[in-house]
CSV table of C-alpha atoms and ligand atoms in Angstrom, one decimal:
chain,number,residue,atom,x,y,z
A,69,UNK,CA,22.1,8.4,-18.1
A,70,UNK,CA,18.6,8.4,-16.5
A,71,UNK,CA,17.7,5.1,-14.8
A,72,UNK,CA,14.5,3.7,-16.5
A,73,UNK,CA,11.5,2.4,-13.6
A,74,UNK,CA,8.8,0.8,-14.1
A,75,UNK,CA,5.4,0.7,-11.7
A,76,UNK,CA,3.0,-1.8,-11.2
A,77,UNK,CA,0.0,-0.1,-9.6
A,78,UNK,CA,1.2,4.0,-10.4
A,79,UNK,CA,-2.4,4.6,-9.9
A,80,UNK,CA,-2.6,3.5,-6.4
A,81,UNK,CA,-1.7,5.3,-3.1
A,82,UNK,CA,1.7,4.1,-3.2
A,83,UNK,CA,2.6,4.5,-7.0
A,84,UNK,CA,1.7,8.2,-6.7
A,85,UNK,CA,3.8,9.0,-4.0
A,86,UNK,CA,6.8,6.2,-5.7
A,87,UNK,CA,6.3,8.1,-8.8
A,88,UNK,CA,6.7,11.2,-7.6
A,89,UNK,CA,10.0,10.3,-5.8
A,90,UNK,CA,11.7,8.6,-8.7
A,91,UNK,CA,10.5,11.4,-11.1
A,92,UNK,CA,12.7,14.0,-8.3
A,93,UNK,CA,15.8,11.6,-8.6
A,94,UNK,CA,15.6,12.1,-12.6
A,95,UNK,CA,14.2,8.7,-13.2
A,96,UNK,CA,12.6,7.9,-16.6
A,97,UNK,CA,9.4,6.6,-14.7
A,98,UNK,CA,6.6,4.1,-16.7
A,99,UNK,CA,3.4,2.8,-15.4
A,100,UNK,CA,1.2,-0.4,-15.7
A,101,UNK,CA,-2.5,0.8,-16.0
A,102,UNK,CA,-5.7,-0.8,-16.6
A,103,UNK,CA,-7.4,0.4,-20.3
A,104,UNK,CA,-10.3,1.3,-18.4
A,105,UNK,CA,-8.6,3.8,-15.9
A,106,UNK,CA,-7.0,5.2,-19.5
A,107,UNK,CA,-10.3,6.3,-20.3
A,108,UNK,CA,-11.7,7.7,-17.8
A,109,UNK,CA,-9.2,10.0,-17.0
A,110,UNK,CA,-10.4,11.8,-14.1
A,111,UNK,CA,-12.0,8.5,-11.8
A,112,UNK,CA,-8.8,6.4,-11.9
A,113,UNK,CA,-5.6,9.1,-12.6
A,114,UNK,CA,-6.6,11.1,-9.7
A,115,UNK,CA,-3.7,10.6,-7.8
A,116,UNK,CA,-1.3,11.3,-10.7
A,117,UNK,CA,-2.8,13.9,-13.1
A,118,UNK,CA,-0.2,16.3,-11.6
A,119,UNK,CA,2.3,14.5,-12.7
A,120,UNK,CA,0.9,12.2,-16.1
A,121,UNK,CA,3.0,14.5,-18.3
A,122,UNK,CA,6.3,13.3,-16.8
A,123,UNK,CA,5.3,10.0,-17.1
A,124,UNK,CA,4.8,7.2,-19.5
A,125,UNK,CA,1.9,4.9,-18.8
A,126,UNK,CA,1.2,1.5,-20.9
A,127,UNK,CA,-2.2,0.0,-20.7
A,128,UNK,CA,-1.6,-3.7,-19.4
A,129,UNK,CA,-3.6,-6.2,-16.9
A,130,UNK,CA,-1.7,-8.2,-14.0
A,131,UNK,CA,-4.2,-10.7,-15.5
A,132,UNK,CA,-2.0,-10.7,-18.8
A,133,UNK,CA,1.2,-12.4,-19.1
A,134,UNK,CA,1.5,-11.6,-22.6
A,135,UNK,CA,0.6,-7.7,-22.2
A,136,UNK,CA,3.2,-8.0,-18.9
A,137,UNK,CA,5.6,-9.4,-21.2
A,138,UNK,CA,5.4,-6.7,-23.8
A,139,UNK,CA,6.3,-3.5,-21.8
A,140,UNK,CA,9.1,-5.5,-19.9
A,141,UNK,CA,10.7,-7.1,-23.0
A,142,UNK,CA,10.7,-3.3,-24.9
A,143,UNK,CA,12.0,-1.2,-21.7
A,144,UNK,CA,14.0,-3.3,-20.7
A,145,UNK,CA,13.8,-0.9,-17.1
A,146,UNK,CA,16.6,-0.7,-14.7
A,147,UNK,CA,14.1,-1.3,-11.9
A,148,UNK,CA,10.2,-2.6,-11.4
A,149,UNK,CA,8.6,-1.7,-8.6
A,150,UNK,CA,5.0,-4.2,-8.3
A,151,UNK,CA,2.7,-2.8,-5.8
A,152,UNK,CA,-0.6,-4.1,-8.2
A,153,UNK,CA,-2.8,-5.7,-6.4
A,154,UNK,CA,-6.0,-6.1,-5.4
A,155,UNK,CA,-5.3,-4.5,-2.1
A,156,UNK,CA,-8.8,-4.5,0.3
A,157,UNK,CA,-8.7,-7.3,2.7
A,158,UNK,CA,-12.3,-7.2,3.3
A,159,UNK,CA,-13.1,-7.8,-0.4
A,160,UNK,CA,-11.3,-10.8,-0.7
A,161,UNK,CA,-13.5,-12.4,1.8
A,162,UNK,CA,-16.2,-12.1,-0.9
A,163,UNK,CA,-14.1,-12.6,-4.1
A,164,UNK,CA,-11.3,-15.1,-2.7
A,165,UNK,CA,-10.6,-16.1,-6.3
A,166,UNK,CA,-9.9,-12.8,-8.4
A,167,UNK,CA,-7.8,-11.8,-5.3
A,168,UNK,CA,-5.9,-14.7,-5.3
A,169,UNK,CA,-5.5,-14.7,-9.5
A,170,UNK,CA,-4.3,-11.3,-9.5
A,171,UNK,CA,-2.1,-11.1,-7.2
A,172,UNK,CA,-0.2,-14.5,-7.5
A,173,UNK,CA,-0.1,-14.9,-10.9
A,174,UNK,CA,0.5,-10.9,-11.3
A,175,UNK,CA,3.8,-11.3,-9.4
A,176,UNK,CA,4.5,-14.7,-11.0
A,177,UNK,CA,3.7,-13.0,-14.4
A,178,UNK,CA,6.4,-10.3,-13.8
A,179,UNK,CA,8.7,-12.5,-12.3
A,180,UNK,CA,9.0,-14.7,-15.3
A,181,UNK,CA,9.3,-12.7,-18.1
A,182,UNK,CA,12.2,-10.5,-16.2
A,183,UNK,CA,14.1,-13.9,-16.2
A,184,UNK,CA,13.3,-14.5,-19.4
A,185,UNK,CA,13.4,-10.8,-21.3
A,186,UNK,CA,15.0,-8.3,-18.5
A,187,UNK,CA,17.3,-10.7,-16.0
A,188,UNK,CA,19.0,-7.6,-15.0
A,189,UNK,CA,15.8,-5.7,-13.6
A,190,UNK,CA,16.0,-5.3,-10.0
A,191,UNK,CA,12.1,-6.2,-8.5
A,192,UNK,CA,10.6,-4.9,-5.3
A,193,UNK,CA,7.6,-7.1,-4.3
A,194,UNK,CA,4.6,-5.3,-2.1
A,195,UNK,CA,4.5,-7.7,0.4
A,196,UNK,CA,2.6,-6.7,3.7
A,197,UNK,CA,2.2,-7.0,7.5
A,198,UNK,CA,-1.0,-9.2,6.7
A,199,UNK,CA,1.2,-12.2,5.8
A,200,UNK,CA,1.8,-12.4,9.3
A,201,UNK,CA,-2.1,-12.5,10.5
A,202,UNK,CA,-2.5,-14.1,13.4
A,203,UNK,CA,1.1,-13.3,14.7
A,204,UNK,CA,3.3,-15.8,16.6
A,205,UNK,CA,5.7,-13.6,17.7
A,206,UNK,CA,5.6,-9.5,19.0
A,207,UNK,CA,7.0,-7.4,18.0
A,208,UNK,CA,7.2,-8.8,13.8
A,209,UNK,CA,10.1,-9.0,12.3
A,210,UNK,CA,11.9,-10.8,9.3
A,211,UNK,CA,12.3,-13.9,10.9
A,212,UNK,CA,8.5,-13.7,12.1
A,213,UNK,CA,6.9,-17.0,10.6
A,214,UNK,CA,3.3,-16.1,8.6
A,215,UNK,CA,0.0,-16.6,9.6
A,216,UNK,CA,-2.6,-15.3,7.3
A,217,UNK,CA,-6.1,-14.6,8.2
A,218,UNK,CA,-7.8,-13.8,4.5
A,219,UNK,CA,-7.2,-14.4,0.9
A,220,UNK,CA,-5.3,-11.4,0.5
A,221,UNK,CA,-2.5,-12.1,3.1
A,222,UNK,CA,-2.3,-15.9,1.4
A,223,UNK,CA,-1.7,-14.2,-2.0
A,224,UNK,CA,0.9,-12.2,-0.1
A,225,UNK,CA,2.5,-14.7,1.2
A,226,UNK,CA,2.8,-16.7,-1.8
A,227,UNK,CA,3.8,-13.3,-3.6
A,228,UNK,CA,6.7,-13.4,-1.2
A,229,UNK,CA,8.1,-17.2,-1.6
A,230,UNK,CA,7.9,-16.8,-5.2
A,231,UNK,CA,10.0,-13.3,-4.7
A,232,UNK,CA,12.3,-15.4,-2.9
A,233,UNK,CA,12.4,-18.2,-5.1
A,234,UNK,CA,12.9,-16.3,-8.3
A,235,UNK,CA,16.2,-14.7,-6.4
A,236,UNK,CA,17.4,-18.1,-4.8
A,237,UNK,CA,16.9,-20.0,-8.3
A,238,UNK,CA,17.6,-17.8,-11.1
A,239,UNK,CA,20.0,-15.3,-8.8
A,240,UNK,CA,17.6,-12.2,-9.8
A,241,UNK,CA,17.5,-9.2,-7.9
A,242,UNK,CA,14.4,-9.7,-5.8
A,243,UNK,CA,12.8,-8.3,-2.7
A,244,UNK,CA,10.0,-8.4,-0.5
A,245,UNK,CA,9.2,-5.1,1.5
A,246,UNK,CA,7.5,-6.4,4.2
A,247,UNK,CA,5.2,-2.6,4.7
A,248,UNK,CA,2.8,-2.2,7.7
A,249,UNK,CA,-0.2,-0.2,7.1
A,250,UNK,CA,0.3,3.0,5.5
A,251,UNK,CA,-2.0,6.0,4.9
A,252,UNK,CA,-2.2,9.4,3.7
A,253,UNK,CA,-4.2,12.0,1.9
A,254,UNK,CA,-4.0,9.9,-1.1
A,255,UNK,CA,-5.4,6.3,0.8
A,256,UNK,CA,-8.2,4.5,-0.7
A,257,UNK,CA,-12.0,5.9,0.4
A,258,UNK,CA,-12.7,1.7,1.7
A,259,UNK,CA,-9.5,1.7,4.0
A,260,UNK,CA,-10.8,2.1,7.6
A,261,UNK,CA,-8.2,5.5,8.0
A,262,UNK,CA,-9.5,7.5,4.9
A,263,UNK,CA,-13.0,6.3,6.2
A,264,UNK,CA,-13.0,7.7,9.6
A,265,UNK,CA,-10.8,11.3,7.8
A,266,UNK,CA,-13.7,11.7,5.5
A,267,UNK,CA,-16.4,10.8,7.5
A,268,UNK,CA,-15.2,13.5,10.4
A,269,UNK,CA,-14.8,16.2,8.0
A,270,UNK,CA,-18.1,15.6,6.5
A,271,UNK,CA,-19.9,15.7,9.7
A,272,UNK,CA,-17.8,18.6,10.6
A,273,UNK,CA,-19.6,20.3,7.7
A,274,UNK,CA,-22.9,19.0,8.3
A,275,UNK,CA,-23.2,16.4,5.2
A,276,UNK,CA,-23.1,13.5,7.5
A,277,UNK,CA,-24.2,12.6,11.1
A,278,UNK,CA,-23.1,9.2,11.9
A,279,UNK,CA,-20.1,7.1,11.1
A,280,UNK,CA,-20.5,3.0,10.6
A,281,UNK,CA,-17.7,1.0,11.8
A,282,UNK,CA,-17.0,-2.6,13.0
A,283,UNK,CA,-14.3,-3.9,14.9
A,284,UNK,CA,-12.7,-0.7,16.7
A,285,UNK,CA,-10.5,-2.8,18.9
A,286,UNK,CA,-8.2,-3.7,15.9
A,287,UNK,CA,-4.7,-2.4,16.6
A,288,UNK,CA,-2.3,-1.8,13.5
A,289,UNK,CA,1.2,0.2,13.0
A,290,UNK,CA,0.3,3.3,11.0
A,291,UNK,CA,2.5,4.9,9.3
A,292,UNK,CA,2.5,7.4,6.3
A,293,UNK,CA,3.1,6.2,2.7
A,294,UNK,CA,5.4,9.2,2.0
A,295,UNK,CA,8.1,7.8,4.1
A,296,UNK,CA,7.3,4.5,3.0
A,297,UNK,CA,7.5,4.4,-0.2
A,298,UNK,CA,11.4,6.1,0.5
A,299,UNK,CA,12.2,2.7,1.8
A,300,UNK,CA,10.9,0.7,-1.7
A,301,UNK,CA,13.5,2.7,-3.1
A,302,UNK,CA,16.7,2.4,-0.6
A,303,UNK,CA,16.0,-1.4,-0.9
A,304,UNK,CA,16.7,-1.7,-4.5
A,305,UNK,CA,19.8,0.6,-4.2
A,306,UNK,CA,21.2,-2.2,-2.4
A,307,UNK,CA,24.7,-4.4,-3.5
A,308,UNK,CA,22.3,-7.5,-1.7
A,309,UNK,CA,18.9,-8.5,-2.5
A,310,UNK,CA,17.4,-8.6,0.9
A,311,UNK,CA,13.8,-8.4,2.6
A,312,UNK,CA,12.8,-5.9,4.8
A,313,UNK,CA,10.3,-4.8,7.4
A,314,UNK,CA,9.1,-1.4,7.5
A,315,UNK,CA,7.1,0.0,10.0
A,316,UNK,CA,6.8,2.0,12.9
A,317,UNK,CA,7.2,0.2,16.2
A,318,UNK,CA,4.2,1.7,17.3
A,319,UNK,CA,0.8,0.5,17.9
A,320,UNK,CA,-2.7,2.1,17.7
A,321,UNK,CA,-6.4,0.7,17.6
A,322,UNK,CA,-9.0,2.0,15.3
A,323,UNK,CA,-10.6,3.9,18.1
A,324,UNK,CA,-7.0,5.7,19.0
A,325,UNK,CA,-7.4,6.7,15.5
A,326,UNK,CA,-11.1,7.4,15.7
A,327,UNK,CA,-10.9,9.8,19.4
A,328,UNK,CA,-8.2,11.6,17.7
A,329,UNK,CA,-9.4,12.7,14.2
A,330,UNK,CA,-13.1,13.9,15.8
A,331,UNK,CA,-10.9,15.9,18.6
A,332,UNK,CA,-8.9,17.6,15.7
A,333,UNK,CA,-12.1,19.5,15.3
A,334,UNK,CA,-13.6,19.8,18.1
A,335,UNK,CA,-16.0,16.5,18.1
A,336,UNK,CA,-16.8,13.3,20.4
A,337,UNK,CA,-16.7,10.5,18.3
A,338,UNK,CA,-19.2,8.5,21.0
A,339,UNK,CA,-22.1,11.0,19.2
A,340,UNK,CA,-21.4,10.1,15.8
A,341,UNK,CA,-20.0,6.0,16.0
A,342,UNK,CA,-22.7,3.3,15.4
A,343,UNK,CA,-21.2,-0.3,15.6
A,344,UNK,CA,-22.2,-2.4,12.9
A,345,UNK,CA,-21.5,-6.1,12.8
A,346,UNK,CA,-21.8,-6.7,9.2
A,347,UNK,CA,-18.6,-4.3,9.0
A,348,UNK,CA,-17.1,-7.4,10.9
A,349,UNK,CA,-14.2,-9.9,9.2
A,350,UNK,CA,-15.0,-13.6,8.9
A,351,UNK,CA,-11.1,-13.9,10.2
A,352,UNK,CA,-9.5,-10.6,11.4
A,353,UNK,CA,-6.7,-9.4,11.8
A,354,UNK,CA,-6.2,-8.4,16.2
A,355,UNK,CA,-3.0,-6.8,16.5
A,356,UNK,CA,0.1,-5.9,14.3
A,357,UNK,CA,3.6,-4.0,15.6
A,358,UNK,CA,6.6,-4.7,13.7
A,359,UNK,CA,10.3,-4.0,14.7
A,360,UNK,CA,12.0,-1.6,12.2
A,361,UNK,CA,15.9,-2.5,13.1
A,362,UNK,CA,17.0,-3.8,10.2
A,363,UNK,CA,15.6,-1.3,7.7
A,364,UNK,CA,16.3,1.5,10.0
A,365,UNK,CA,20.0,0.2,10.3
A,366,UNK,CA,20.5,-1.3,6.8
A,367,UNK,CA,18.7,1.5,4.6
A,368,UNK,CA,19.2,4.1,7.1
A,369,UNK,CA,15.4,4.5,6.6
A,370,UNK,CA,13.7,6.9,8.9
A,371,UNK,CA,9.9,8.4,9.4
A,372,UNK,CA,9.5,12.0,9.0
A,373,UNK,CA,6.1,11.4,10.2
A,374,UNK,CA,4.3,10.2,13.6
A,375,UNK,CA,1.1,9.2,14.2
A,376,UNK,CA,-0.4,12.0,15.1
A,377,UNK,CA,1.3,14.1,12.0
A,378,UNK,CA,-0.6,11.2,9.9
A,379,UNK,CA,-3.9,11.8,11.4
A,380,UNK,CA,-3.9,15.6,11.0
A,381,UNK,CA,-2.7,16.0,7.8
A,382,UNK,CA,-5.6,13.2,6.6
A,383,UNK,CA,-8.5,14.9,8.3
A,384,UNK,CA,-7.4,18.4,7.7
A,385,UNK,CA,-6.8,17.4,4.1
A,386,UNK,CA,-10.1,15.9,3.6
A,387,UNK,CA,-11.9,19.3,5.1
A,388,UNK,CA,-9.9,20.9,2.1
A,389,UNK,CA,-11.0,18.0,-0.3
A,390,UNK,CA,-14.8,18.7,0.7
A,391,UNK,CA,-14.7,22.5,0.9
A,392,UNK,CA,-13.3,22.9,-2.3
A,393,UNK,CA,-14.8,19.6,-3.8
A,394,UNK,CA,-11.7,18.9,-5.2
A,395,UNK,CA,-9.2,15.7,-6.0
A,396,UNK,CA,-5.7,16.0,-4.4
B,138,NAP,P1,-4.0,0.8,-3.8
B,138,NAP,O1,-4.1,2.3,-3.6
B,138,NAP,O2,-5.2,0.0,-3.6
B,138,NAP,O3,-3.5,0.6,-5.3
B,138,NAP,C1,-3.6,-0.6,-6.0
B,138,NAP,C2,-3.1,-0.5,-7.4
B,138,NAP,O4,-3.2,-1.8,-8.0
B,138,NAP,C3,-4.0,0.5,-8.2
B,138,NAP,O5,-3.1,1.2,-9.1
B,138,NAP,C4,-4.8,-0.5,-9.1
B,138,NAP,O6,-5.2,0.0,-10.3
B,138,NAP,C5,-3.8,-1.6,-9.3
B,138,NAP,N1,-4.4,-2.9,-9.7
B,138,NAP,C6,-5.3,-3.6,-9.1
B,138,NAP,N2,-5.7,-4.7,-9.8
B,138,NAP,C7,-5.0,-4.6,-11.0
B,138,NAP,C8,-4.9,-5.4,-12.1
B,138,NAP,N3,-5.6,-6.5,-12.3
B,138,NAP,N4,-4.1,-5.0,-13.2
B,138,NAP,C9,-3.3,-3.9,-13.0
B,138,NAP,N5,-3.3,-3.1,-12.0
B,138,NAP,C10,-4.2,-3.5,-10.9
B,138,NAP,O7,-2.9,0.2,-2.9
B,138,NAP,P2,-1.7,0.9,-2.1
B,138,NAP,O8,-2.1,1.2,-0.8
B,138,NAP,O9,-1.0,1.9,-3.0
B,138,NAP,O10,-0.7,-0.4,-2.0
B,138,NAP,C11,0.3,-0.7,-2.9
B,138,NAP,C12,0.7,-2.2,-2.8
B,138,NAP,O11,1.3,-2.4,-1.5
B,138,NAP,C13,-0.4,-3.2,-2.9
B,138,NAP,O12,0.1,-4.3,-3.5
B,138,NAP,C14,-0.8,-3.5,-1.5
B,138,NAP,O13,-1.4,-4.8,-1.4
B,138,NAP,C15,0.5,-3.4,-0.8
B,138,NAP,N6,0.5,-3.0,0.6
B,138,NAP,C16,-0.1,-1.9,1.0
B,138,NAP,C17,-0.1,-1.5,2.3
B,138,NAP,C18,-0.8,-0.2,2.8
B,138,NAP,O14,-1.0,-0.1,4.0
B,138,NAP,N7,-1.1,0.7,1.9
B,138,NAP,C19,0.6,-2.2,3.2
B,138,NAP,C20,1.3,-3.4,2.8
B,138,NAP,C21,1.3,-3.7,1.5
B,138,NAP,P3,-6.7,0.7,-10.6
B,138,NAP,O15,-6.4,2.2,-10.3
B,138,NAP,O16,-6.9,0.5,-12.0
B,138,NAP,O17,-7.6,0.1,-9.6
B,139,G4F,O1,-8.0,-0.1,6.9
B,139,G4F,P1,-8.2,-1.6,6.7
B,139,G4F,O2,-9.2,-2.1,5.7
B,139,G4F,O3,-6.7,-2.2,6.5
B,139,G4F,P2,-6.1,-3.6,6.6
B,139,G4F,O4,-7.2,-4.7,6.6
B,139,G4F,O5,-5.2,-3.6,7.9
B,139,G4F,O6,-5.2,-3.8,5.3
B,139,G4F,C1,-4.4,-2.7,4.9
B,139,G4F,O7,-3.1,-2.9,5.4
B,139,G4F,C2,-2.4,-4.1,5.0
B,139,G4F,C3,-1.1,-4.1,5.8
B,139,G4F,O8,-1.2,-4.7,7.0
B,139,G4F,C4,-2.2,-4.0,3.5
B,139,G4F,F1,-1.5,-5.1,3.1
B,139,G4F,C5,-3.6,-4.0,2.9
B,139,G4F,O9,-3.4,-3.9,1.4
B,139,G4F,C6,-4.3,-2.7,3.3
B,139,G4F,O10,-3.7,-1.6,2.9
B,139,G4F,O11,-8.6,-2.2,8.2
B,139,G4F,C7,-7.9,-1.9,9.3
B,139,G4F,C8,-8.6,-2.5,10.5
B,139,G4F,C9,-9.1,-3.9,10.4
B,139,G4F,O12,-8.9,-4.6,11.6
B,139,G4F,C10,-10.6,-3.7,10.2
B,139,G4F,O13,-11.4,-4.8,10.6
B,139,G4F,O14,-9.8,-1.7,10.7
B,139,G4F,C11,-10.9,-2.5,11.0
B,139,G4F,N1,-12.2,-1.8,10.6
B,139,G4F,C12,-13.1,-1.5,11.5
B,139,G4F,N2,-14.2,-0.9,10.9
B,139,G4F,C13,-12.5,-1.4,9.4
B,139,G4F,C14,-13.8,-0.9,9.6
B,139,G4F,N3,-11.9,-1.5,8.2
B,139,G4F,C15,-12.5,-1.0,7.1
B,139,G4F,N4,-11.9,-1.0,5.9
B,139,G4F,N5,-13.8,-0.4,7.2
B,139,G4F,C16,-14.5,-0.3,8.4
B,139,G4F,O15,-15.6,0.2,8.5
């Protein structure tokens, strides 16, 4: 019989490319969207139109216990991946309190009504390389202790103890996916990656002239969601409910990212870049590298892509996007 799954977030970067892996291993696969992304179709299901007919989606809010509790008590589903969030760092600087609301007391909804309605339900967590902010140790790893820099990596972390909690105290199957930025065709138009793809294929076409960034010297561990998203899975095929790390183990700043994608086609970013401090974080982020071991030897996870791959297949991508001015 076909496993039943559940998504948090389908909508998102990482729910498309989640669903679209579970749907290929004959997965009955459900999603949690907002009402308002139900009704205007073509804004929010972008990333999933290709696929909404293998799908079922239930309109629910992560601000909603009782709407949570509804889909999870009916489908009962084998599995529940919840990578809903309010997910932009730099907007929780501004709006500390709806990121902190949604994202702890989404994961603490879920978390309680699969120990009350579905204690079988296996649960993958979203956590994220921003729980460990202003890192204490180099490479990360699962031991690494946290030190968030912003709203969002506090809800993170507190997304991860109740994770833990939930599995210590009520023995559910819970894990934290501890995921280091990932990108992709598919990434969010705010994140600094898509930002820099889009911006050097519009210039490349002449709709744009200069590109506004702010701290360039930020250094992260990009890797692709595709391959990411592979490891969400492996984790909850697991006998043991464990956490896990999953990155790279390589390191690149914003302007590595930045030379590259303007020298795909033939431009010098230097012409195009304007610096401009209000881009700037109140508390940012330096410097993240995490140390992939354990997933690469417990999961036998592995990247089909690299860095470079990444960048390409963004900025080439995004000259197909504007040429044809289509969604993916
Ligand atoms: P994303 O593209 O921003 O997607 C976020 C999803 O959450 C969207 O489907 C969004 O729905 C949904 N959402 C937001 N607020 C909600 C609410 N109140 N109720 C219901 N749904 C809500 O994020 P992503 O890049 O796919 O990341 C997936 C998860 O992994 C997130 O939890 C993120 O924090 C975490 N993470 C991401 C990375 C990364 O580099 N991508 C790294 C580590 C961890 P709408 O379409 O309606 O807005
Ligand atoms: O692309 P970003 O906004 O991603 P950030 O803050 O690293 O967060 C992403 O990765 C996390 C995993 O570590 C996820 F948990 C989170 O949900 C999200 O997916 O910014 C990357 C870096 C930052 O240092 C930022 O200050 O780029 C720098 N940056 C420089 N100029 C910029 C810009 N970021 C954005 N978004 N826009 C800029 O103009």
């Amino acid at each position: 019989m076909s496993k039943i799954a559940l998504i948090t977030g389908i909508t998102g970067q990482d729910g498309s490319y989640l669903a679209e892996l579970l749907i290929a291993k004959k997965y009955k696969v459900h999603g949690i969207v907002r009402r308002v992304a139900l009704e205007n179709e073509n804004h929010r299901l972008w990333r999933i139109k290709h696929i909404i007919n293998k799908i079922k989606l239930h309109a629910a809010t992560l601000e909603s216990y009782a709407s949570i509790v509804k889909i999870i008590s009916k489908i009962k589903p084998d599995e529940i991946y919840h990578l809903g969030a309010q997910s932009y760092v730099d907007y929780s600087f501004n709006d500390e309190f709806s990121t902190l609301n949604t994202n702890i007391n989404g994961t603490h909804f879920l978390l309680s009504a699969i120990k009350d309605f579905s204690p079988k339900s296996k649960f993958y967590f979203a956590g994220s390389s921003e729980m460990f902010g202003k890192v204490v140790e180099i490479p990360q790893t699962e031991r690494t202790p946290f030190y968030p820099r912003s709203a969002y990596g506090i809800s993170k972390v507190t997304g991860y103890e109740l994770t833990r909690n939930y599995r210590e105290a009520y023995k559910l199957f819970c894990v934290s996916g501890i995921l280091f930025n990932h990108e992709s065709p598919r990434r969010g138009f705010e994140f600094v990656t898509r930002k820099i793809s889009y911006s050097v294929a519009k210039i490349k076409m002449g709709i744009q002239n200069k590109i506004f960034l702010g701290n360039i010297d930020a250094k992260r561990d990009w890797g692709h969601a595709k391959d990411y998203v592979r490891a969400m899975w492996l984790m909850l095929q697991k006998k043991k409910p464990e956490d896990y790390v999953v990155c790279t183990g390589k390191q690149y700043s914003v302007r590595d990212f930045l030379k590259l994608a303007f020298s795909l086609v033939d431009l010098d970013y230097k012409k195009h870049l304007i610096i401009d401090e209000k881009l700037m974080r109140p508390s940012e982020v330096n410097s993240l590298i995490g140390n992939n071991a354990k997933a690469k030897k417990h999961l036998k996870w592995d990247m089909h892509y690299d860095f470079r791959s990444l960048v390409k297949e963004m900025v080439f991508s995004d000259l197909d996007f504007i040429k044809n001015e289509k969604f993916l």
